[in-house]
């Protein structure tokens, strides 16, 4: 048998640089440059020519101090939003509980959350019940269309009926997964209107077997008399 050995090829060129991160207004380097400007007696002999000035020669000392104060306040506000997010689109929190603890006077309403703490571009809009510290996901759509179906099936999933649908939320599965890890329990309210059908308990036959059956995200079936942790 013959064995051929091949040497690895030369490495390829480096890829293009990634996009710049989101600015926070005035960063520390810019603030340091502002603070140092005007304090040097002359150009640095090691750096050659004098670096470009952020202030013109016509800016007075009082105006310079006012600009420095404004830069400092903007940098401080950016850091505070990063340290303690306020639920805005630019500073989403992890959960409504975190928002309630950080800002006890916040009212109930819609706020932005980022449970996976990744890029804020995938933040989700939720409703926060501040009194009970609950995070409420918004359904999509808010109400289902009216559906008519006549058949002899003993059991049929709603998504299999035309025009059927699945219950979706205004959040991707990744964010919902992280929100699940950050929560101790969950509940869901479902309003059901259907003629000649049983939603929960069949009063005529005294049984739960005809009640609705829901299918969870992990394919677990949720029934009226099923696993108690799913009721």
PDB file of N, CA, C and O in Angstrom, residues 157-184:
ATOM      1  N   UNK A 157     -56.137  18.312  16.893  1.00  0.00           N
ATOM      2  CA  UNK A 157     -55.404  19.510  17.303  1.00  0.00           C
ATOM      3  C   UNK A 157     -55.902  20.709  16.518  1.00  0.00           C
ATOM      4  O   UNK A 157     -56.175  20.619  15.323  1.00  0.00           O
ATOM      5  N   UNK A 158     -55.994  21.830  17.184  1.00  0.00           N
ATOM      6  CA  UNK A 158     -56.487  23.044  16.540  1.00  0.00           C
ATOM      7  C   UNK A 158     -55.604  23.453  15.364  1.00  0.00           C
ATOM      8  O   UNK A 158     -56.089  23.968  14.354  1.00  0.00           O
ATOM      9  N   UNK A 159     -54.302  23.217  15.477  1.00  0.00           N
ATOM     10  CA  UNK A 159     -53.389  23.600  14.399  1.00  0.00           C
ATOM     11  C   UNK A 159     -53.589  22.757  13.142  1.00  0.00           C
ATOM     12  O   UNK A 159     -53.105  23.122  12.068  1.00  0.00           O
ATOM     13  N   UNK A 160     -54.315  21.621  13.264  1.00  0.00           N
ATOM     14  CA  UNK A 160     -54.561  20.758  12.108  1.00  0.00           C
ATOM     15  C   UNK A 160     -55.828  21.151  11.356  1.00  0.00           C
ATOM     16  O   UNK A 160     -56.113  20.612  10.290  1.00  0.00           O
ATOM     17  N   UNK A 161     -56.599  22.081  11.921  1.00  0.00           N
ATOM     18  CA  UNK A 161     -57.830  22.539  11.278  1.00  0.00           C
ATOM     19  C   UNK A 161     -57.514  23.749  10.411  1.00  0.00           C
ATOM     20  O   UNK A 161     -56.728  24.612  10.795  1.00  0.00           O
ATOM     21  N   UNK A 162     -58.108  23.826   9.268  1.00  0.00           N
ATOM     22  CA  UNK A 162     -57.927  24.998   8.413  1.00  0.00           C
ATOM     23  C   UNK A 162     -59.065  25.980   8.660  1.00  0.00           C
ATOM     24  O   UNK A 162     -60.236  25.599   8.590  1.00  0.00           O
ATOM     25  N   UNK A 163     -58.776  27.267   8.940  1.00  0.00           N
ATOM     26  CA  UNK A 163     -57.434  27.830   9.125  1.00  0.00           C
ATOM     27  C   UNK A 163     -57.007  27.761  10.595  1.00  0.00           C
ATOM     28  O   UNK A 163     -57.327  28.653  11.386  1.00  0.00           O
ATOM     29  N   UNK A 164     -56.321  26.720  10.988  1.00  0.00           N
ATOM     30  CA  UNK A 164     -55.893  26.571  12.367  1.00  0.00           C
ATOM     31  C   UNK A 164     -54.680  27.434  12.681  1.00  0.00           C
ATOM     32  O   UNK A 164     -54.149  28.142  11.823  1.00  0.00           O
ATOM     33  N   UNK A 165     -54.238  27.372  13.903  1.00  0.00           N
ATOM     34  CA  UNK A 165     -53.103  28.197  14.310  1.00  0.00           C
ATOM     35  C   UNK A 165     -52.495  27.620  15.582  1.00  0.00           C
ATOM     36  O   UNK A 165     -53.083  26.758  16.244  1.00  0.00           O
ATOM     37  N   UNK A 166     -51.319  28.091  15.919  1.00  0.00           N
ATOM     38  CA  UNK A 166     -50.661  27.765  17.177  1.00  0.00           C
ATOM     39  C   UNK A 166     -50.593  29.026  18.029  1.00  0.00           C
ATOM     40  O   UNK A 166     -50.584  30.139  17.504  1.00  0.00           O
ATOM     41  N   UNK A 167     -50.544  28.840  19.334  1.00  0.00           N
ATOM     42  CA  UNK A 167     -50.438  29.984  20.239  1.00  0.00           C
ATOM     43  C   UNK A 167     -48.991  30.458  20.238  1.00  0.00           C
ATOM     44  O   UNK A 167     -48.085  29.725  20.650  1.00  0.00           O
ATOM     45  N   UNK A 168     -48.771  31.656  19.762  1.00  0.00           N
ATOM     46  CA  UNK A 168     -47.430  32.232  19.709  1.00  0.00           C
ATOM     47  C   UNK A 168     -47.358  33.485  20.567  1.00  0.00           C
ATOM     48  O   UNK A 168     -48.382  34.048  20.972  1.00  0.00           O
ATOM     49  N   UNK A 169     -46.134  33.909  20.826  1.00  0.00           N
ATOM     50  CA  UNK A 169     -45.909  35.092  21.651  1.00  0.00           C
ATOM     51  C   UNK A 169     -44.954  36.040  20.941  1.00  0.00           C
ATOM     52  O   UNK A 169     -44.222  35.644  20.033  1.00  0.00           O
ATOM     53  N   UNK A 170     -44.979  37.299  21.367  1.00  0.00           N
ATOM     54  CA  UNK A 170     -44.095  38.301  20.780  1.00  0.00           C
ATOM     55  C   UNK A 170     -42.705  38.195  21.404  1.00  0.00           C
ATOM     56  O   UNK A 170     -42.189  39.131  22.012  1.00  0.00           O
ATOM     57  N   UNK A 171     -42.109  37.020  21.283  1.00  0.00           N
ATOM     58  CA  UNK A 171     -40.772  36.758  21.816  1.00  0.00           C
ATOM     59  C   UNK A 171     -40.243  35.499  21.155  1.00  0.00           C
ATOM     60  O   UNK A 171     -41.006  34.567  20.890  1.00  0.00           O
ATOM     61  N   UNK A 172     -38.935  35.469  20.882  1.00  0.00           N
ATOM     62  CA  UNK A 172     -38.376  34.266  20.276  1.00  0.00           C
ATOM     63  C   UNK A 172     -38.129  33.206  21.344  1.00  0.00           C
ATOM     64  O   UNK A 172     -38.145  33.475  22.549  1.00  0.00           O
ATOM     65  N   UNK A 173     -37.906  31.981  20.896  1.00  0.00           N
ATOM     66  CA  UNK A 173     -37.779  30.855  21.819  1.00  0.00           C
ATOM     67  C   UNK A 173     -36.568  30.994  22.731  1.00  0.00           C
ATOM     68  O   UNK A 173     -36.584  30.531  23.880  1.00  0.00           O
ATOM     69  N   UNK A 174     -35.499  31.638  22.250  1.00  0.00           N
ATOM     70  CA  UNK A 174     -34.304  31.803  23.076  1.00  0.00           C
ATOM     71  C   UNK A 174     -34.592  32.688  24.282  1.00  0.00           C
ATOM     72  O   UNK A 174     -34.225  32.361  25.417  1.00  0.00           O
ATOM     73  N   UNK A 175     -35.266  33.808  24.052  1.00  0.00           N
ATOM     74  CA  UNK A 175     -35.598  34.706  25.155  1.00  0.00           C
ATOM     75  C   UNK A 175     -36.584  34.045  26.118  1.00  0.00           C
ATOM     76  O   UNK A 175     -36.479  34.200  27.338  1.00  0.00           O
ATOM     77  N   UNK A 176     -37.547  33.301  25.581  1.00  0.00           N
ATOM     78  CA  UNK A 176     -38.505  32.600  26.444  1.00  0.00           C
ATOM     79  C   UNK A 176     -37.781  31.554  27.288  1.00  0.00           C
ATOM     80  O   UNK A 176     -38.086  31.365  28.472  1.00  0.00           O
ATOM     81  N   UNK A 177     -36.797  30.866  26.701  1.00  0.00           N
ATOM     82  CA  UNK A 177     -36.038  29.870  27.446  1.00  0.00           C
ATOM     83  C   UNK A 177     -35.280  30.481  28.614  1.00  0.00           C
ATOM     84  O   UNK A 177     -35.279  29.935  29.728  1.00  0.00           O
ATOM     85  N   UNK A 178     -34.635  31.622  28.400  1.00  0.00           N
ATOM     86  CA  UNK A 178     -33.916  32.284  29.489  1.00  0.00           C
ATOM     87  C   UNK A 178     -34.887  32.828  30.533  1.00  0.00           C
ATOM     88  O   UNK A 178     -34.597  32.796  31.734  1.00  0.00           O
ATOM     89  N   UNK A 179     -36.033  33.335  30.076  1.00  0.00           N
ATOM     90  CA  UNK A 179     -37.031  33.830  31.023  1.00  0.00           C
ATOM     91  C   UNK A 179     -37.557  32.686  31.886  1.00  0.00           C
ATOM     92  O   UNK A 179     -37.830  32.866  33.081  1.00  0.00           O
ATOM     93  N   UNK A 180     -37.666  31.513  31.304  1.00  0.00           N
ATOM     94  CA  UNK A 180     -38.098  30.335  32.062  1.00  0.00           C
ATOM     95  C   UNK A 180     -37.078  29.992  33.150  1.00  0.00           C
ATOM     96  O   UNK A 180     -37.443  29.658  34.283  1.00  0.00           O
ATOM     97  N   UNK A 181     -35.789  30.085  32.836  1.00  0.00           N
ATOM     98  CA  UNK A 181     -34.751  29.799  33.823  1.00  0.00           C
ATOM     99  C   UNK A 181     -34.751  30.816  34.960  1.00  0.00           C
ATOM    100  O   UNK A 181     -34.374  30.489  36.094  1.00  0.00           O
ATOM    101  N   UNK A 182     -35.175  32.041  34.665  1.00  0.00           N
ATOM    102  CA  UNK A 182     -35.175  33.103  35.670  1.00  0.00           C
ATOM    103  C   UNK A 182     -36.471  33.151  36.472  1.00  0.00           C
ATOM    104  O   UNK A 182     -36.611  33.998  37.355  1.00  0.00           O
ATOM    105  N   UNK A 183     -37.420  32.256  36.167  1.00  0.00           N
ATOM    106  CA  UNK A 183     -38.734  32.283  36.819  1.00  0.00           C
ATOM    107  C   UNK A 183     -38.921  31.046  37.688  1.00  0.00           C
ATOM    108  O   UNK A 183     -38.391  29.975  37.394  1.00  0.00           O
ATOM    109  N   UNK A 184     -39.700  31.200  38.751  1.00  0.00           N
ATOM    110  CA  UNK A 184     -39.994  30.074  39.643  1.00  0.00           C
ATOM    111  C   UNK A 184     -41.257  29.331  39.227  1.00  0.00           C
ATOM    112  O   UNK A 184     -41.423  28.150  39.540  1.00  0.00           O
TER     113      UNK A 184
END
